[in-house]
């Protein structure tokens, strides 16, 4: 039995330290991930995967924390992946808000992990599905993917989930901001957090009127808008209901499988492109010629591709 | 003379409609861009390229607008690229804040363009440098790249600039949020907008203390922190001074050339990877097998790469 096979067996038995080591392997990438993938592939697929995204300051961590507590009350095992674009600081040490998660530190039914993609071939787009697969194989019922930042990359990672929650807060710029970041299109439910603040109704109306602009199939899913005050646990049950309803809708319409196929496709693509980026690297000499205007970038790309 | 050659000549003569058509060609990608690149490559390189990034709600558009007005007073020709991750709506029609830019609508020394990357091989990472090249070739002195969203992709687009400004506002989540999004590492100057609000001093101290955590070379650039109230034009001159000082520092230390080479490298890489992504596509059948756990994603990637 290899080290990785042993760790995988221990992690499936509920050993959180073994699970932590597997997650580090996923994060680091390299040969270990390949072997890990072989052990995990056949066991995966059993969890509800929920993505959370939204601007800094809307209360993602607080909401995640409240969701974890509520799911635990229902007897579900919950894992949280806090996905972080590579930061100048290593690991998750700077993430002060992870400290709040220590509420659950003694509960073996909860696993929380900040994840970056240093070194993983294919970046977070490949590392995140692999991490989800490990957590599913270890018997978690719910995997929450919380993304930091609100850009294209983060939105597409949150969109790898079965259900994607978009968090907003009153007064954080108008609803149009949500559209700008391409978020409307990936949201399966909107959560207006800090709903006790001024402007919550205006935010609600903004989202509803934006949604009315979208043309939809007749039996398409209609995104609910839920109001919460996460730090007082208000509305958290409603969020969980919305997730459950959306999951049931996905299953009923054959969308669950379709979505998981899309997720696998984007995972494999990310691995493929990671490998190709190494193979077809642009040299400094070539880039200098483009920078100096001696060569246009398309001709330069042709040289790289034919080399 | 081809259509594109004619448009390029007209645009260089100051014809904004011709310039608009060239920018549409850049956005669409395809064969037109190749020909355009040939015309533009030797003329480029003359503008100061300034990136602006920051969370929704910090006042990026207002700051951009104030910067444009100030640069115009100094007699500089200014172009603004508002780079938008693909949104469910086409073009820039939804961008209500672009309307504010109409202050400059009758000034031929200002060109403003919202840009998405639909269809461009290599996405915004390839389209943006190409758009910058067109604007430089048309004689703009300043190109402002304003990104929407605050994720990994947006930050790396803003970082393509010679000088990257990171905008923050008091009370938009603490300074740690900036670190999380990997922003600290790309900032050449910090702008605390809405500095008349409570908490501006706290935000200032947060940034300064975070910066003190970073180890630096002895003669590295030290990022200034500028306070502004953009809607009243306060502090805008200081931002422009900071940009000018940084640009002088870059030139003096040979960094301008190095940075432009890096920009060219990332542009060519994006084009290369765009072409490879088409060539090495993941089939539905393969993705389904991965989703079902019959095949691990690395073995699937090998199949794609060997196919």
Coordinates of C-alpha atoms in Angstrom, one line a residue:
Chain A
X1 CA 0.0 0.0 0.0
X2 CA 1.5 3.4 -1.0
X3 CA 1.5 6.4 1.3
X4 CA -1.3 8.0 -0.7
X5 CA -3.5 4.9 -0.6
X6 CA -3.0 4.7 3.2
X7 CA -3.9 8.4 3.6
X8 CA -6.9 8.0 1.4
X9 CA -8.2 5.0 3.5
X10 CA -7.6 6.9 6.8
X11 CA -9.3 10.1 5.4
X12 CA -12.3 8.0 4.4
X13 CA -12.4 6.7 8.0
X14 CA -12.8 10.3 9.2
X15 CA -9.2 11.1 10.1
X16 CA -9.0 14.8 9.5
X17 CA -5.2 15.0 9.6
X18 CA -5.0 12.5 6.8
X19 CA -7.6 14.5 4.9
X20 CA -5.5 17.6 5.4
X21 CA -2.5 15.9 3.9
X22 CA -4.5 14.8 0.9
X23 CA -5.7 18.4 0.4
X24 CA -2.1 19.6 0.5
X25 CA -1.2 17.1 -2.2
X26 CA -4.1 18.5 -4.3
X27 CA -2.9 22.0 -3.8
X28 CA 0.7 21.2 -4.6
X29 CA -0.2 19.4 -7.8
X30 CA 2.5 17.1 -9.3
X31 CA 2.6 13.4 -9.4
X32 CA 0.9 12.8 -6.1
X33 CA -2.4 14.2 -7.5
X34 CA -2.4 11.7 -10.3
X35 CA -2.2 8.8 -7.9
X36 CA -4.8 10.4 -5.6
X37 CA -7.2 10.9 -8.5
X38 CA -7.0 7.2 -9.3
X39 CA -8.1 6.4 -5.7
X40 CA -10.8 9.0 -5.5
X41 CA -12.5 8.9 -8.9
X42 CA -14.8 5.9 -8.3
X43 CA -15.9 7.0 -4.8
X44 CA -16.9 10.6 -5.7
X45 CA -20.3 12.2 -6.6
X46 CA -22.2 11.9 -3.4
X47 CA -22.2 15.5 -2.0
X48 CA -24.2 18.6 -2.7
X49 CA -21.7 21.2 -3.9
X50 CA -22.7 24.7 -3.1
X51 CA -20.7 27.7 -4.4
X52 CA -20.7 31.1 -2.6
X53 CA -19.5 34.2 -4.4
X54 CA -19.9 38.0 -3.9
X55 CA -17.9 41.2 -3.4
X56 CA -15.5 41.6 -0.5
X57 CA -17.5 42.9 2.5
X58 CA -20.9 41.3 1.8
X59 CA -20.3 38.8 4.5
X60 CA -19.3 35.6 2.7
X61 CA -17.4 34.1 5.7
X62 CA -20.2 34.9 8.2
X63 CA -22.8 33.4 5.9
X64 CA -20.6 30.3 5.3
X65 CA -20.2 30.0 9.1
X66 CA -24.0 30.2 9.7
X67 CA -24.7 27.7 6.9
X68 CA -22.2 25.2 8.4
X69 CA -23.9 25.5 11.8
X70 CA -27.4 25.0 10.3
X71 CA -26.4 22.0 8.2
X72 CA -24.7 20.5 11.3
X73 CA -28.0 20.8 13.2
X74 CA -29.6 18.8 10.4
X75 CA -26.9 16.1 10.9
X76 CA -25.1 16.7 7.6
X77 CA -21.3 16.5 7.3
X78 CA -20.0 19.8 5.9
X79 CA -16.7 20.7 4.2
X80 CA -15.8 24.3 3.3
X81 CA -13.2 25.1 0.6
X82 CA -12.2 28.8 0.8
X83 CA -10.7 29.3 -2.6
X84 CA -8.2 32.1 -2.7
X85 CA -6.4 33.5 -5.8
X86 CA -2.7 33.3 -5.2
X87 CA -1.8 35.9 -2.7
X88 CA 1.7 37.3 -1.9
X89 CA 1.5 35.5 1.4
X90 CA 1.9 31.7 1.5
X91 CA -0.9 29.4 2.6
X92 CA -3.9 30.8 4.4
X93 CA -2.1 32.4 7.3
X94 CA -3.3 35.9 6.5
X95 CA -7.0 34.9 6.3
X96 CA -8.1 36.4 9.6
X97 CA -11.7 35.5 9.0
X98 CA -10.9 31.8 8.9
X99 CA -10.4 32.2 12.7
X100 CA -14.1 32.7 13.0
X101 CA -14.5 29.2 11.7
X102 CA -12.8 27.9 14.8
X103 CA -16.4 27.7 16.2
X104 CA -16.4 24.3 14.6
X105 CA -12.9 23.3 15.4
X106 CA -13.9 20.4 17.7
X107 CA -16.6 19.1 15.5
X108 CA -15.3 16.2 13.3
X109 CA -18.3 16.6 11.0
X110 CA -16.9 19.9 9.8
X111 CA -13.8 20.3 7.7
X112 CA -12.5 23.8 6.6
X113 CA -9.7 24.5 4.3
X114 CA -8.3 27.6 2.6
X115 CA -6.9 26.7 -0.7
X116 CA -4.6 28.4 -3.2
X117 CA -3.3 26.9 -6.4
X118 CA 0.4 27.5 -6.2
X119 CA 2.0 24.9 -8.4
X120 CA -1.1 23.0 -9.5
X121 CA -1.0 22.4 -13.2
X122 CA -4.1 24.0 -14.4
X123 CA -4.5 26.3 -11.4
X124 CA -7.6 26.5 -9.3
X125 CA -9.8 25.4 -12.1
X126 CA -8.2 22.0 -11.9
X127 CA -7.4 21.9 -8.2
X128 CA -10.9 22.8 -7.0
X129 CA -12.8 19.9 -8.6
X130 CA -10.1 17.6 -7.5
X131 CA -10.4 18.8 -3.9
X132 CA -14.2 18.4 -4.1
X133 CA -13.7 14.9 -5.3
X134 CA -11.6 14.1 -2.3
X135 CA -14.2 15.6 0.1
X136 CA -17.0 13.6 -1.6
X137 CA -15.0 10.4 -1.4
X138 CA -14.5 11.1 2.3
X139 CA -18.2 11.1 2.9
X140 CA -19.1 14.8 3.2
X141 CA -22.7 15.5 2.4
X142 CA -22.2 19.2 1.7
X143 CA -19.2 20.9 0.1
X144 CA -19.3 24.7 0.3
X145 CA -17.0 26.5 -2.1
X146 CA -16.4 30.1 -0.9
X147 CA -14.5 32.3 -3.3
X148 CA -12.6 35.4 -2.4
X149 CA -12.8 38.2 -4.9
X150 CA -15.5 38.7 -7.5
X151 CA -13.9 38.4 -10.9
X152 CA -14.2 36.2 -13.9
X153 CA -12.0 33.5 -12.5
X154 CA -13.7 33.4 -9.1
X155 CA -17.2 33.4 -10.6
X156 CA -16.3 30.5 -12.8
X157 CA -15.0 28.5 -9.9
X158 CA -18.1 29.1 -7.9
X159 CA -20.1 28.1 -11.0
X160 CA -18.5 24.7 -10.8
X161 CA -20.9 24.0 -7.9
X162 CA -24.3 22.3 -8.3
X163 CA -25.9 25.4 -6.8
X164 CA -24.3 28.8 -6.9
X165 CA -25.3 31.4 -4.3
X166 CA -24.5 35.0 -5.1
X167 CA -24.3 37.2 -2.0
X168 CA -25.0 40.9 -2.1
X169 CA -25.4 43.5 0.5
X170 CA -27.3 46.8 0.5
X171 CA -25.2 49.9 -0.3
X172 CA -22.3 48.0 -1.8
X173 CA -22.7 49.7 -5.1
X174 CA -25.9 49.1 -7.0
X175 CA -27.3 45.9 -8.4
X176 CA -25.8 46.7 -11.7
X177 CA -22.4 45.8 -10.2
X178 CA -23.6 42.2 -10.0
X179 CA -24.4 42.2 -13.7
X180 CA -21.1 43.7 -14.6
X181 CA -19.2 40.9 -13.0
X182 CA -21.2 38.4 -15.1
X183 CA -22.7 37.1 -11.9
X184 CA -26.3 37.2 -12.8
X185 CA -25.8 34.4 -15.3
X186 CA -24.3 32.0 -12.8
X187 CA -26.6 32.6 -9.8
X188 CA -29.0 29.9 -8.9
X189 CA -30.1 32.0 -5.9
X190 CA -29.4 35.5 -4.6
X191 CA -28.8 36.1 -1.0
X192 CA -29.1 39.7 0.2
X193 CA -27.1 39.7 3.4
X194 CA -27.2 42.5 6.0
X195 CA -30.9 42.8 5.1
X196 CA -31.5 44.8 8.3
X197 CA -29.6 47.7 6.7
X198 CA -31.1 50.6 4.7
X199 CA -31.4 49.9 1.1
X200 CA -32.1 46.1 1.3
X201 CA -35.5 46.6 -0.4
X202 CA -33.9 48.7 -3.2
X203 CA -31.3 45.9 -3.7
X204 CA -34.1 43.4 -3.8
X205 CA -36.0 45.4 -6.5
X206 CA -32.8 45.9 -8.5
X207 CA -32.1 42.2 -8.7
X208 CA -35.7 41.5 -9.6
X209 CA -35.8 44.0 -12.4
X210 CA -32.5 42.8 -13.8
X211 CA -33.8 39.3 -13.8
X212 CA -36.9 40.4 -15.7
X213 CA -34.6 41.5 -18.6
X214 CA -33.4 37.9 -19.2
X215 CA -35.2 35.7 -21.6
X216 CA -35.7 32.2 -20.3
X217 CA -37.1 28.8 -21.3
X218 CA -40.6 28.3 -20.0
X219 CA -39.6 25.7 -17.4
X220 CA -36.2 27.1 -16.5
X221 CA -35.2 27.5 -12.9
X222 CA -36.3 30.8 -11.4
X223 CA -33.7 32.2 -9.0
X224 CA -35.1 33.0 -5.6
X225 CA -33.9 36.0 -3.7
X226 CA -33.4 35.3 0.0
X227 CA -32.8 38.0 2.7
X228 CA -30.4 37.2 5.5
X229 CA -28.7 38.7 8.5
X230 CA -26.0 36.1 8.8
X231 CA -24.4 37.2 12.0
X232 CA -27.7 36.7 13.8
X233 CA -28.5 33.5 11.8
X234 CA -31.6 35.1 10.3
X235 CA -32.8 33.7 7.0
X236 CA -30.1 31.0 7.0
X237 CA -32.8 28.3 7.0
X238 CA -34.3 29.9 3.9
X239 CA -31.0 29.8 2.1
X240 CA -30.7 26.0 2.9
X241 CA -34.3 25.5 1.6
X242 CA -33.4 27.4 -1.6
X243 CA -30.4 25.1 -2.1
X244 CA -32.5 22.0 -1.4
X245 CA -35.2 23.1 -3.9
X246 CA -32.6 23.9 -6.6
X247 CA -30.9 20.5 -6.1
X248 CA -34.3 18.7 -6.4
X249 CA -35.0 20.7 -9.5
X250 CA -31.6 19.8 -11.0
X251 CA -32.2 16.1 -10.3
X252 CA -35.7 16.2 -11.7
X253 CA -34.6 17.8 -15.0
X254 CA -31.5 15.7 -15.6
X255 CA -29.4 18.8 -15.0
X256 CA -27.3 17.4 -12.2
X257 CA -25.6 15.0 -14.5
X258 CA -25.2 17.6 -17.2
X259 CA -23.7 20.0 -14.8
X260 CA -21.3 17.4 -13.4
X261 CA -20.2 16.6 -17.0
X262 CA -19.5 20.3 -17.6
X263 CA -17.5 20.4 -14.4
X264 CA -15.4 17.4 -15.5
X265 CA -14.9 19.0 -18.9
X266 CA -13.6 22.2 -17.4
X267 CA -11.4 20.3 -15.0
X268 CA -9.8 18.1 -17.8
X269 CA -9.4 21.2 -20.0
X270 CA -7.6 23.0 -17.2
X271 CA -5.2 20.1 -16.8
X272 CA -4.7 19.9 -20.6
X273 CA -4.0 23.6 -21.0
X274 CA -1.7 23.6 -18.0
X275 CA 0.4 20.9 -19.6
X276 CA 0.3 22.7 -23.0
X277 CA 1.3 26.0 -21.4
X278 CA 4.5 24.4 -20.2
X279 CA 5.2 22.8 -23.6
X280 CA 4.5 25.9 -25.6
X281 CA 6.2 28.6 -23.6
X282 CA 6.9 32.0 -25.0
X283 CA 10.6 32.9 -24.8
X284 CA 11.9 36.2 -23.6
X285 CA 13.6 36.9 -26.9
X286 CA 10.4 36.5 -28.8
X287 CA 8.5 38.6 -26.3
X288 CA 11.1 41.4 -26.6
X289 CA 10.7 41.5 -30.3
X290 CA 6.9 41.9 -29.9
X291 CA 7.4 44.6 -27.3
X292 CA 9.8 46.5 -29.6
X293 CA 7.2 46.3 -32.4
X294 CA 9.5 44.2 -34.6
X295 CA 7.0 41.4 -34.7
X296 CA 3.2 41.3 -34.3
X297 CA 1.9 39.0 -31.5
X298 CA 0.0 36.7 -34.0
X299 CA 3.1 35.9 -36.0
X300 CA 4.9 35.4 -32.7
X301 CA 2.2 33.0 -31.6
X302 CA 2.6 31.1 -34.9
X303 CA 6.3 30.7 -34.2
X304 CA 5.6 29.3 -30.7
X305 CA 3.0 26.9 -32.1
X306 CA 5.2 25.6 -34.9
X307 CA 8.4 25.4 -32.8
Chain B
X1 CA -5.4 49.3 -49.7
X2 CA -7.4 46.9 -47.6
X3 CA -10.4 48.1 -45.5
X4 CA -8.3 47.6 -42.3
X5 CA -5.3 49.6 -43.7
X6 CA -7.7 52.4 -44.5
X7 CA -9.4 52.3 -41.1
X8 CA -6.0 52.3 -39.4
X9 CA -4.8 55.4 -41.4
X10 CA -8.1 57.2 -40.6
X11 CA -7.9 56.3 -37.0
X12 CA -4.3 57.6 -36.8
X13 CA -5.6 60.9 -38.3
X14 CA -8.0 61.2 -35.3
X15 CA -11.2 59.8 -36.8
X16 CA -13.0 58.3 -33.8
X17 CA -15.5 56.3 -35.8
X18 CA -12.7 54.5 -37.6
X19 CA -11.0 53.9 -34.2
X20 CA -14.3 52.5 -32.9
X21 CA -14.4 50.1 -35.8
X22 CA -10.9 48.9 -35.2
X23 CA -11.7 48.3 -31.5
X24 CA -14.7 46.2 -32.6
X25 CA -12.3 44.1 -34.7
X26 CA -10.0 43.6 -31.7
X27 CA -13.0 42.6 -29.6
X28 CA -14.4 40.1 -32.1
X29 CA -11.0 38.6 -32.8
X30 CA -10.6 36.4 -35.9
X31 CA -8.6 37.1 -39.0
X32 CA -9.1 40.9 -38.9
X33 CA -7.1 41.2 -35.7
X34 CA -4.1 39.5 -37.4
X35 CA -4.0 42.0 -40.2
X36 CA -4.6 44.9 -37.8
X37 CA -1.7 43.7 -35.6
X38 CA 0.6 43.9 -38.6
X39 CA -0.4 47.6 -39.2
X40 CA -0.1 48.6 -35.5
X41 CA 2.9 46.7 -34.2
X42 CA 5.6 49.2 -35.5
X43 CA 3.8 52.3 -34.3
X44 CA 3.0 51.3 -30.8
X45 CA 4.8 52.0 -27.5
X46 CA 4.3 55.7 -27.0
X47 CA 1.6 55.9 -24.3
X48 CA 1.7 55.7 -20.5
X49 CA -0.6 52.8 -19.7
X50 CA -2.3 53.1 -16.3
X51 CA -4.4 50.3 -14.8
X52 CA -7.2 50.9 -12.3
X53 CA -8.6 48.1 -10.2
X54 CA -10.7 47.8 -7.0
X55 CA -13.9 46.3 -5.6
X56 CA -17.3 47.3 -7.0
X57 CA -18.4 50.5 -5.2
X58 CA -15.0 52.1 -4.5
X59 CA -15.6 54.7 -7.2
X60 CA -13.5 53.4 -10.1
X61 CA -15.6 55.1 -12.8
X62 CA -15.8 58.4 -10.9
X63 CA -12.0 58.4 -10.4
X64 CA -11.4 57.5 -14.0
X65 CA -13.6 60.4 -15.1
X66 CA -11.7 62.8 -12.8
X67 CA -8.4 61.6 -14.1
X68 CA -9.5 62.0 -17.7
X69 CA -10.5 65.6 -17.0
X70 CA -7.2 66.4 -15.2
X71 CA -5.1 64.9 -18.0
X72 CA -7.0 66.9 -20.5
X73 CA -6.2 70.1 -18.6
X74 CA -2.6 69.1 -19.1
X75 CA -3.1 68.8 -22.8
X76 CA -2.7 65.0 -22.9
X77 CA -4.8 62.8 -25.2
X78 CA -6.5 60.1 -23.1
X79 CA -8.1 56.8 -23.9
X80 CA -10.1 54.7 -21.4
X81 CA -10.6 51.0 -21.8
X82 CA -13.3 49.7 -19.4
X83 CA -12.5 46.0 -19.4
X84 CA -15.5 43.9 -18.6
X85 CA -15.6 40.2 -18.0
X86 CA -18.1 38.6 -20.4
X87 CA -21.6 39.6 -19.2
X88 CA -24.9 38.1 -20.2
X89 CA -25.6 41.3 -22.0
X90 CA -23.9 42.1 -25.2
X91 CA -21.6 45.1 -25.6
X92 CA -21.4 47.8 -23.0
X93 CA -25.1 48.8 -23.1
X94 CA -25.8 47.9 -19.5
X95 CA -22.9 49.9 -18.2
X96 CA -24.9 52.8 -16.7
X97 CA -21.8 54.5 -15.3
X98 CA -20.4 54.9 -18.8
X99 CA -23.1 57.6 -19.2
X100 CA -21.1 59.8 -16.8
X101 CA -18.3 59.6 -19.3
X102 CA -20.4 61.6 -21.7
X103 CA -18.9 64.7 -20.0
X104 CA -16.2 64.2 -22.5
X105 CA -18.3 63.2 -25.5
X106 CA -17.5 66.3 -27.6
X107 CA -13.8 66.2 -26.9
X108 CA -11.8 64.5 -29.6
X109 CA -8.8 64.2 -27.3
X110 CA -10.8 61.6 -25.3
X111 CA -11.7 58.1 -26.4
X112 CA -13.8 55.8 -24.1
X113 CA -14.6 52.2 -24.8
X114 CA -16.1 49.4 -22.8
X115 CA -14.6 46.1 -23.9
X116 CA -15.6 42.5 -23.5
X117 CA -13.8 39.5 -25.0
X118 CA -16.5 37.5 -26.7
X119 CA -14.9 35.5 -29.4
X120 CA -11.4 36.8 -29.0
X121 CA -9.0 33.9 -29.2
X122 CA -7.1 34.2 -25.9
X123 CA -9.8 36.3 -24.2
X124 CA -9.2 39.6 -22.6
X125 CA -5.6 38.7 -21.8
X126 CA -4.9 38.9 -25.5
X127 CA -7.5 41.5 -26.5
X128 CA -6.5 44.1 -24.0
X129 CA -2.8 44.5 -25.1
X130 CA -4.0 44.5 -28.7
X131 CA -6.5 47.3 -27.9
X132 CA -3.7 49.2 -26.1
X133 CA -1.5 48.9 -29.1
X134 CA -4.2 50.3 -31.4
X135 CA -4.7 53.3 -29.0
X136 CA -0.9 53.9 -28.8
X137 CA -0.6 53.8 -32.5
X138 CA -3.4 56.4 -32.8
X139 CA -1.4 58.8 -30.7
X140 CA -3.0 58.7 -27.3
X141 CA -0.6 59.8 -24.5
X142 CA -2.4 58.1 -21.7
X143 CA -4.3 54.8 -21.8
X144 CA -6.4 54.1 -18.7
X145 CA -7.4 50.4 -18.2
X146 CA -10.3 50.3 -15.8
X147 CA -11.3 46.7 -14.8
X148 CA -14.7 45.7 -13.5
X149 CA -14.6 43.1 -10.7
X150 CA -11.7 42.4 -8.4
X151 CA -10.7 38.8 -9.1
X152 CA -7.6 37.1 -10.3
X153 CA -8.3 37.7 -14.0
X154 CA -9.1 41.4 -13.6
X155 CA -6.1 42.0 -11.4
X156 CA -3.8 40.4 -13.9
X157 CA -5.3 42.6 -16.7
X158 CA -4.8 45.8 -14.7
X159 CA -1.3 44.5 -14.0
X160 CA -0.5 44.7 -17.7
X161 CA -0.3 48.4 -17.3
X162 CA 3.0 50.4 -16.7
X163 CA 1.4 51.7 -13.5
X164 CA -1.3 49.9 -11.6
X165 CA -3.5 51.9 -9.2
X166 CA -5.5 50.0 -6.6
X167 CA -8.6 51.8 -5.4
X168 CA -10.0 51.3 -2.0
X169 CA -12.7 53.0 0.0
X170 CA -13.3 53.2 3.8
X171 CA -15.7 50.7 5.2
X172 CA -15.7 48.4 2.2
X173 CA -14.4 45.5 4.2
X174 CA -11.1 45.9 5.9
X175 CA -7.7 46.2 4.2
X176 CA -7.1 42.5 4.5
X177 CA -9.6 42.1 1.6
X178 CA -7.1 43.8 -0.6
X179 CA -4.4 41.2 0.3
X180 CA -6.8 38.4 -0.3
X181 CA -7.4 39.3 -3.8
X182 CA -3.7 39.3 -4.4
X183 CA -3.9 43.0 -5.1
X184 CA -1.1 44.2 -2.9
X185 CA 1.4 42.5 -5.1
X186 CA 0.4 44.3 -8.2
X187 CA -0.2 47.8 -6.8
X188 CA 2.2 50.6 -7.8
X189 CA 0.1 53.1 -5.9
X190 CA -2.9 52.9 -3.6
X191 CA -5.8 55.4 -3.9
X192 CA -8.1 55.7 -0.9
X193 CA -11.2 57.2 -2.5
X194 CA -14.1 58.6 -0.5
X195 CA -11.5 59.8 1.9
X196 CA -13.9 62.3 3.5
X197 CA -15.7 59.3 5.0
X198 CA -15.2 57.7 8.4
X199 CA -12.6 55.1 8.5
X200 CA -10.3 56.6 5.8
X201 CA -7.4 56.9 8.3
X202 CA -8.0 53.3 9.5
X203 CA -7.8 52.1 5.9
X204 CA -4.6 54.1 5.4
X205 CA -3.0 52.5 8.5
X206 CA -4.2 49.1 7.3
X207 CA -2.5 49.4 4.0
X208 CA 0.7 50.8 5.5
X209 CA 1.0 48.0 8.0
X210 CA 0.4 45.4 5.4
X211 CA 3.1 46.9 3.2
X212 CA 5.5 46.8 6.1
X213 CA 5.1 43.0 6.1
X214 CA 6.6 42.7 2.6
X215 CA 10.3 42.2 2.2
X216 CA 11.7 44.4 -0.6
X217 CA 14.9 45.0 -2.4
X218 CA 16.7 48.2 -1.1
X219 CA 16.0 50.3 -4.1
X220 CA 12.5 48.9 -4.9
X221 CA 9.6 51.2 -5.7
X222 CA 7.7 52.2 -2.5
X223 CA 4.0 52.4 -3.3
X224 CA 2.5 55.8 -2.3
X225 CA -0.9 55.9 -0.7
X226 CA -3.0 58.8 -2.0
X227 CA -6.3 60.0 -0.6
X228 CA -9.0 61.3 -3.0
X229 CA -12.6 62.4 -3.1
X230 CA -13.0 61.8 -6.8
X231 CA -16.5 63.2 -7.2
X232 CA -15.2 66.6 -5.9
X233 CA -11.9 66.2 -7.9
X234 CA -9.9 66.3 -4.6
X235 CA -6.5 64.5 -4.7
X236 CA -6.7 63.8 -8.4
X237 CA -3.6 65.9 -9.1
X238 CA -1.8 63.8 -6.4
X239 CA -2.8 60.6 -8.2
X240 CA -1.4 62.0 -11.5
X241 CA 1.8 63.0 -9.7
X242 CA 2.1 59.5 -8.3
X243 CA 1.7 58.0 -11.8
X244 CA 4.3 60.4 -13.2
X245 CA 6.8 59.6 -10.5
X246 CA 6.3 55.8 -10.9
X247 CA 6.7 56.1 -14.7
X248 CA 10.0 58.1 -14.2
X249 CA 11.2 55.5 -11.8
X250 CA 10.4 52.7 -14.2
X251 CA 12.3 54.4 -17.0
X252 CA 15.3 55.1 -14.8
X253 CA 15.6 51.5 -13.6
X254 CA 15.1 49.9 -17.0
X255 CA 11.8 48.5 -15.8
X256 CA 9.7 50.0 -18.5
X257 CA 11.2 47.7 -21.1
X258 CA 11.1 44.7 -18.8
X259 CA 7.4 45.3 -18.1
X260 CA 6.5 45.7 -21.7
X261 CA 8.3 42.5 -22.5
X262 CA 6.3 40.7 -19.8
X263 CA 3.1 42.2 -21.3
X264 CA 4.0 41.0 -24.7
X265 CA 4.8 37.6 -23.3
X266 CA 1.4 37.3 -21.6
X267 CA -0.3 38.5 -24.8
X268 CA 1.5 35.9 -27.0
X269 CA 0.8 33.2 -24.4
X270 CA -2.9 34.0 -24.4
X271 CA -3.1 33.7 -28.2
X272 CA -1.1 30.5 -28.1
X273 CA -3.3 28.9 -25.4
X274 CA -6.4 30.1 -27.2
X275 CA -5.4 28.3 -30.3
X276 CA -4.4 25.2 -28.4
X277 CA -7.7 25.1 -26.5
X278 CA -9.5 24.8 -29.8
X279 CA -7.1 22.1 -31.0
X280 CA -7.2 20.0 -27.8
X281 CA -10.9 20.2 -26.9
X282 CA -12.4 17.8 -24.3
X283 CA -15.2 15.8 -25.8
X284 CA -18.5 15.3 -24.0
X285 CA -18.1 11.6 -24.0
X286 CA -14.8 11.8 -22.2
X287 CA -16.1 14.4 -19.7
X288 CA -19.1 12.1 -18.9
X289 CA -16.7 9.2 -18.1
X290 CA -14.8 11.5 -15.7
X291 CA -18.1 12.7 -14.1
X292 CA -19.2 9.1 -13.6
X293 CA -16.0 8.2 -11.9
X294 CA -15.0 5.7 -14.6
X295 CA -11.9 7.7 -15.5
X296 CA -9.7 10.0 -13.5
X297 CA -9.2 13.5 -14.9
X298 CA -5.4 13.1 -15.4
X299 CA -5.8 10.0 -17.5
X300 CA -8.5 11.8 -19.4
X301 CA -6.1 14.7 -20.0
X302 CA -3.5 12.3 -21.3
X303 CA -6.1 11.0 -23.8
X304 CA -6.8 14.5 -25.0
X305 CA -3.1 15.3 -25.3
X306 CA -2.2 12.2 -27.2
X307 CA -5.3 12.3 -29.5

